[in-house]
Amino acid sequence: MPRFVLQVTGPLARSWDPAVGGQLMLASSGLIVVLTLPLLDPTVWRSASMMVLLVTVAACGGSMLVPWRRLPRACTLAFPIFVWAAVAVLGSTTDGIGGNYSGLYALWFAYLGLTQPPGASITLLPVAIGSYLVSWGGPSWPLVARLLIAVAVWLILGELLAALIQRQRSLTDEMRVLAHVDTLTKLGNRRDLDLRLADAAPGDTLVLCDLDHFKQLNDTLGHAAGDAVLTDFGLVIRATLRKLDYAARYGGEEFALLLPATATAQAAILLTRLRKRWAILHPEITFSAGVATCRDGQPVAATLAEADRAMYAAKAAGRNRDHSGAGPLATAVPVLSSVEVADELVW
């Protein structure tokens, strides 16, 4: 049953704006009352129906003038409060006829569950109880018993829906993150990289980094040790890049960096810092990098291919170095002094 409820209500809750939904339900509630009043009390239905119709039209029209998107979501609680108050007025002016519309209370508690966080139903419970009692013409012992049952239904409906919708949103957010993040390195994955590359502009620089002799590392120490190295490299990349930079695992032991509005010389400086920090953590493992800058009229795929060729040129030149299409950018990292190690560890 909960899975069925999630399948039905999940898409509705994600796409249904609380204000628009409140306006639709407000109009529906008014229409229900107008259509059923003649069946409940033929003596007052003309005047009462006309009044309900006018109030509904005025309320719907007024709600359209409210800038709901600029207001907190809690402001849409005005919709159920208004309807319950209207039902109470109807009951007090027509000898308890409003009590026949107790189903509207459950309907609006469902609205609360679909559009509000857990707890909203409890917050509005006193308002609903007061309106319910007035709509029946005042409290009585049989009405109290009926109210207790109604309250249980309202709370279960509102809070269960709210909890299920919250869970659905959490699962959706988690799946959205998993769909774009590499679980091992916590960097972007290939799918996320493709989306970022689609927005790359001229002047942005692409860097491809590849860990040297990584297959030999896996064959010698095992895949668990290789995974640990990849995890560490992702950590060092995240700690080294600027806030505006982006990194993703391109595949296997290959990583892609997107450096917005960055010249090749600036990219070389960043790679030098990355290489120094990596040498502190894993001095026995090096990486080679290829750099290419996006140009006007050149597809980003061509820039990526250029960075790939530069990376293989760096490997062919002896590994542990950075190359661009024009040639080498840096030499292998020298052995760091104790002062340099202390400086790089402060990050």
Short mmCIF file of N, CA and C in Angstrom, two decimals, residues 16-92:
data_model
loop_
_atom_site.label_atom_id
_atom_site.label_comp_id
_atom_site.label_asym_id
_atom_site.label_seq_id
_atom_site.Cartn_x
_atom_site.Cartn_y
_atom_site.Cartn_z
N TRP A 16 3.12 19.57 -8.51
CA TRP A 16 1.94 20.34 -8.15
C TRP A 16 2.35 21.51 -7.26
N ASP A 17 2.22 22.70 -7.77
CA ASP A 17 2.52 23.88 -6.98
C ASP A 17 1.45 24.03 -5.89
N PRO A 18 1.85 24.25 -4.62
CA PRO A 18 0.87 24.35 -3.54
C PRO A 18 -0.18 25.44 -3.76
N ALA A 19 0.23 26.57 -4.33
CA ALA A 19 -0.72 27.66 -4.56
C ALA A 19 -1.72 27.29 -5.65
N VAL A 20 -1.22 26.75 -6.75
CA VAL A 20 -2.11 26.35 -7.84
C VAL A 20 -3.04 25.24 -7.37
N GLY A 21 -2.48 24.27 -6.64
CA GLY A 21 -3.30 23.20 -6.11
C GLY A 21 -4.35 23.72 -5.15
N GLY A 22 -3.97 24.70 -4.32
CA GLY A 22 -4.93 25.29 -3.38
C GLY A 22 -6.05 26.01 -4.11
N GLN A 23 -5.71 26.69 -5.18
CA GLN A 23 -6.74 27.40 -5.96
C GLN A 23 -7.71 26.42 -6.62
N LEU A 24 -7.17 25.34 -7.17
CA LEU A 24 -8.03 24.32 -7.80
C LEU A 24 -8.94 23.66 -6.78
N MET A 25 -8.38 23.35 -5.62
CA MET A 25 -9.20 22.70 -4.59
C MET A 25 -10.21 23.67 -3.99
N LEU A 26 -9.84 24.94 -3.91
CA LEU A 26 -10.78 25.95 -3.42
C LEU A 26 -11.98 26.05 -4.37
N ALA A 27 -11.71 26.09 -5.67
CA ALA A 27 -12.79 26.14 -6.64
C ALA A 27 -13.63 24.86 -6.60
N SER A 28 -12.96 23.71 -6.44
CA SER A 28 -13.69 22.44 -6.39
C SER A 28 -14.56 22.36 -5.15
N SER A 29 -14.06 22.81 -4.01
CA SER A 29 -14.84 22.79 -2.78
C SER A 29 -16.09 23.65 -2.92
N GLY A 30 -15.93 24.86 -3.47
CA GLY A 30 -17.09 25.73 -3.68
C GLY A 30 -18.10 25.11 -4.63
N LEU A 31 -17.61 24.47 -5.69
CA LEU A 31 -18.51 23.84 -6.66
C LEU A 31 -19.29 22.69 -6.03
N ILE A 32 -18.61 21.91 -5.19
CA ILE A 32 -19.28 20.80 -4.50
C ILE A 32 -20.44 21.32 -3.64
N VAL A 33 -20.19 22.39 -2.90
CA VAL A 33 -21.23 22.95 -2.03
C VAL A 33 -22.40 23.49 -2.87
N VAL A 34 -22.09 24.22 -3.92
CA VAL A 34 -23.14 24.81 -4.76
C VAL A 34 -24.02 23.72 -5.37
N LEU A 35 -23.44 22.63 -5.84
CA LEU A 35 -24.18 21.58 -6.51
C LEU A 35 -25.00 20.71 -5.56
N THR A 36 -24.57 20.64 -4.31
CA THR A 36 -25.25 19.73 -3.37
C THR A 36 -26.21 20.44 -2.41
N LEU A 37 -26.12 21.74 -2.30
CA LEU A 37 -27.02 22.46 -1.39
C LEU A 37 -28.50 22.23 -1.71
N PRO A 38 -28.91 22.20 -2.98
CA PRO A 38 -30.33 21.97 -3.26
C PRO A 38 -30.83 20.64 -2.74
N LEU A 39 -29.96 19.66 -2.62
CA LEU A 39 -30.36 18.35 -2.13
C LEU A 39 -30.47 18.31 -0.61
N LEU A 40 -29.76 19.21 0.06
CA LEU A 40 -29.74 19.21 1.52
C LEU A 40 -30.84 20.07 2.13
N ASP A 41 -31.08 21.22 1.55
CA ASP A 41 -32.11 22.12 2.09
C ASP A 41 -32.70 22.96 0.96
N PRO A 42 -33.78 22.49 0.34
CA PRO A 42 -34.38 23.22 -0.79
C PRO A 42 -34.88 24.61 -0.42
N THR A 43 -35.08 24.88 0.88
CA THR A 43 -35.65 26.17 1.27
C THR A 43 -34.63 27.30 1.23
N VAL A 44 -33.36 26.96 1.36
CA VAL A 44 -32.33 28.02 1.42
C VAL A 44 -31.31 27.90 0.31
N TRP A 45 -31.50 26.94 -0.58
CA TRP A 45 -30.42 26.66 -1.51
C TRP A 45 -30.15 27.81 -2.48
N ARG A 46 -31.20 28.55 -2.86
CA ARG A 46 -30.97 29.63 -3.81
C ARG A 46 -30.04 30.71 -3.23
N SER A 47 -30.42 31.23 -2.08
CA SER A 47 -29.62 32.30 -1.47
C SER A 47 -28.26 31.79 -1.01
N ALA A 48 -28.25 30.60 -0.41
CA ALA A 48 -26.99 30.05 0.10
C ALA A 48 -26.03 29.70 -1.05
N SER A 49 -26.61 29.10 -2.11
CA SER A 49 -25.76 28.73 -3.25
C SER A 49 -25.15 29.96 -3.91
N MET A 50 -25.97 31.00 -4.06
CA MET A 50 -25.47 32.22 -4.66
C MET A 50 -24.36 32.83 -3.81
N MET A 51 -24.55 32.82 -2.48
CA MET A 51 -23.54 33.38 -1.60
C MET A 51 -22.24 32.57 -1.68
N VAL A 52 -22.37 31.23 -1.66
CA VAL A 52 -21.18 30.38 -1.75
C VAL A 52 -20.46 30.59 -3.07
N LEU A 53 -21.22 30.72 -4.15
CA LEU A 53 -20.63 30.93 -5.46
C LEU A 53 -19.86 32.25 -5.51
N LEU A 54 -20.47 33.31 -4.99
CA LEU A 54 -19.80 34.62 -4.99
C LEU A 54 -18.54 34.60 -4.14
N VAL A 55 -18.63 33.98 -2.97
CA VAL A 55 -17.46 33.90 -2.08
C VAL A 55 -16.34 33.10 -2.74
N THR A 56 -16.70 31.99 -3.40
CA THR A 56 -15.69 31.15 -4.06
C THR A 56 -15.00 31.91 -5.18
N VAL A 57 -15.77 32.58 -6.01
CA VAL A 57 -15.20 33.34 -7.12
C VAL A 57 -14.29 34.45 -6.59
N ALA A 58 -14.76 35.15 -5.55
CA ALA A 58 -13.95 36.23 -4.98
C ALA A 58 -12.65 35.70 -4.37
N ALA A 59 -12.76 34.56 -3.67
CA ALA A 59 -11.57 33.98 -3.04
C ALA A 59 -10.56 33.50 -4.08
N CYS A 60 -11.05 32.83 -5.12
CA CYS A 60 -10.15 32.36 -6.18
C CYS A 60 -9.51 33.53 -6.91
N GLY A 61 -10.31 34.55 -7.21
CA GLY A 61 -9.76 35.72 -7.88
C GLY A 61 -8.74 36.45 -7.03
N GLY A 62 -9.04 36.60 -5.74
CA GLY A 62 -8.10 37.26 -4.85
C GLY A 62 -6.80 36.48 -4.69
N SER A 63 -6.91 35.14 -4.65
CA SER A 63 -5.70 34.33 -4.47
C SER A 63 -4.77 34.44 -5.67
N MET A 64 -5.33 34.72 -6.84
CA MET A 64 -4.49 34.86 -8.03
C MET A 64 -3.67 36.15 -8.02
N LEU A 65 -4.06 37.07 -7.18
CA LEU A 65 -3.32 38.33 -7.08
C LEU A 65 -2.18 38.26 -6.07
N VAL A 66 -2.13 37.18 -5.31
CA VAL A 66 -1.10 37.03 -4.27
C VAL A 66 0.18 36.47 -4.90
N PRO A 67 1.33 37.07 -4.65
CA PRO A 67 2.61 36.55 -5.19
C PRO A 67 3.10 35.35 -4.39
N TRP A 68 2.47 34.20 -4.58
CA TRP A 68 2.76 33.03 -3.75
C TRP A 68 4.22 32.59 -3.83
N ARG A 69 4.83 32.70 -5.00
CA ARG A 69 6.20 32.21 -5.16
C ARG A 69 7.21 33.01 -4.32
N ARG A 70 6.84 34.24 -3.96
CA ARG A 70 7.74 35.04 -3.13
C ARG A 70 7.50 34.81 -1.64
N LEU A 71 6.45 34.09 -1.32
CA LEU A 71 6.08 33.86 0.07
C LEU A 71 6.49 32.47 0.52
N PRO A 72 6.66 32.27 1.82
CA PRO A 72 6.95 30.92 2.32
C PRO A 72 5.81 29.96 2.00
N ARG A 73 6.15 28.70 1.84
CA ARG A 73 5.14 27.69 1.52
C ARG A 73 4.05 27.64 2.57
N ALA A 74 4.38 27.95 3.83
CA ALA A 74 3.39 27.89 4.90
C ALA A 74 2.23 28.85 4.66
N CYS A 75 2.45 29.87 3.84
CA CYS A 75 1.37 30.83 3.57
C CYS A 75 0.19 30.17 2.86
N THR A 76 0.42 29.07 2.15
CA THR A 76 -0.67 28.39 1.46
C THR A 76 -1.60 27.67 2.43
N LEU A 77 -1.25 27.67 3.71
CA LEU A 77 -2.18 27.14 4.71
C LEU A 77 -3.46 27.97 4.77
N ALA A 78 -3.40 29.15 4.19
CA ALA A 78 -4.60 30.00 4.16
C ALA A 78 -5.74 29.34 3.40
N PHE A 79 -5.43 28.48 2.44
CA PHE A 79 -6.49 27.83 1.64
C PHE A 79 -7.39 26.93 2.50
N PRO A 80 -6.83 25.94 3.23
CA PRO A 80 -7.72 25.11 4.06
C PRO A 80 -8.38 25.90 5.18
N ILE A 81 -7.66 26.87 5.76
CA ILE A 81 -8.27 27.66 6.83
C ILE A 81 -9.48 28.42 6.30
N PHE A 82 -9.37 28.98 5.11
CA PHE A 82 -10.49 29.72 4.53
C PHE A 82 -11.69 28.81 4.29
N VAL A 83 -11.45 27.63 3.73
CA VAL A 83 -12.56 26.72 3.43
C VAL A 83 -13.23 26.24 4.71
N TRP A 84 -12.43 25.89 5.72
CA TRP A 84 -13.02 25.44 6.98
C TRP A 84 -13.82 26.55 7.64
N ALA A 85 -13.30 27.77 7.58
CA ALA A 85 -14.05 28.89 8.14
C ALA A 85 -15.36 29.10 7.39
N ALA A 86 -15.33 28.94 6.06
CA ALA A 86 -16.54 29.10 5.27
C ALA A 86 -17.57 28.02 5.61
N VAL A 87 -17.10 26.80 5.82
CA VAL A 87 -18.01 25.71 6.21
C VAL A 87 -18.63 25.99 7.57
N ALA A 88 -17.82 26.54 8.49
CA ALA A 88 -18.34 26.88 9.81
C ALA A 88 -19.41 27.96 9.71
N VAL A 89 -19.17 28.97 8.89
CA VAL A 89 -20.17 30.05 8.70
C VAL A 89 -21.43 29.47 8.08
N LEU A 90 -21.27 28.57 7.11
CA LEU A 90 -22.43 27.95 6.47
C LEU A 90 -23.25 27.17 7.49
N GLY A 91 -22.55 26.46 8.37
CA GLY A 91 -23.25 25.69 9.38
C GLY A 91 -23.96 26.55 10.40
N SER A 92 -23.34 27.65 10.79
CA SER A 92 -23.94 28.52 11.80
C SER A 92 -25.10 29.35 11.27
#
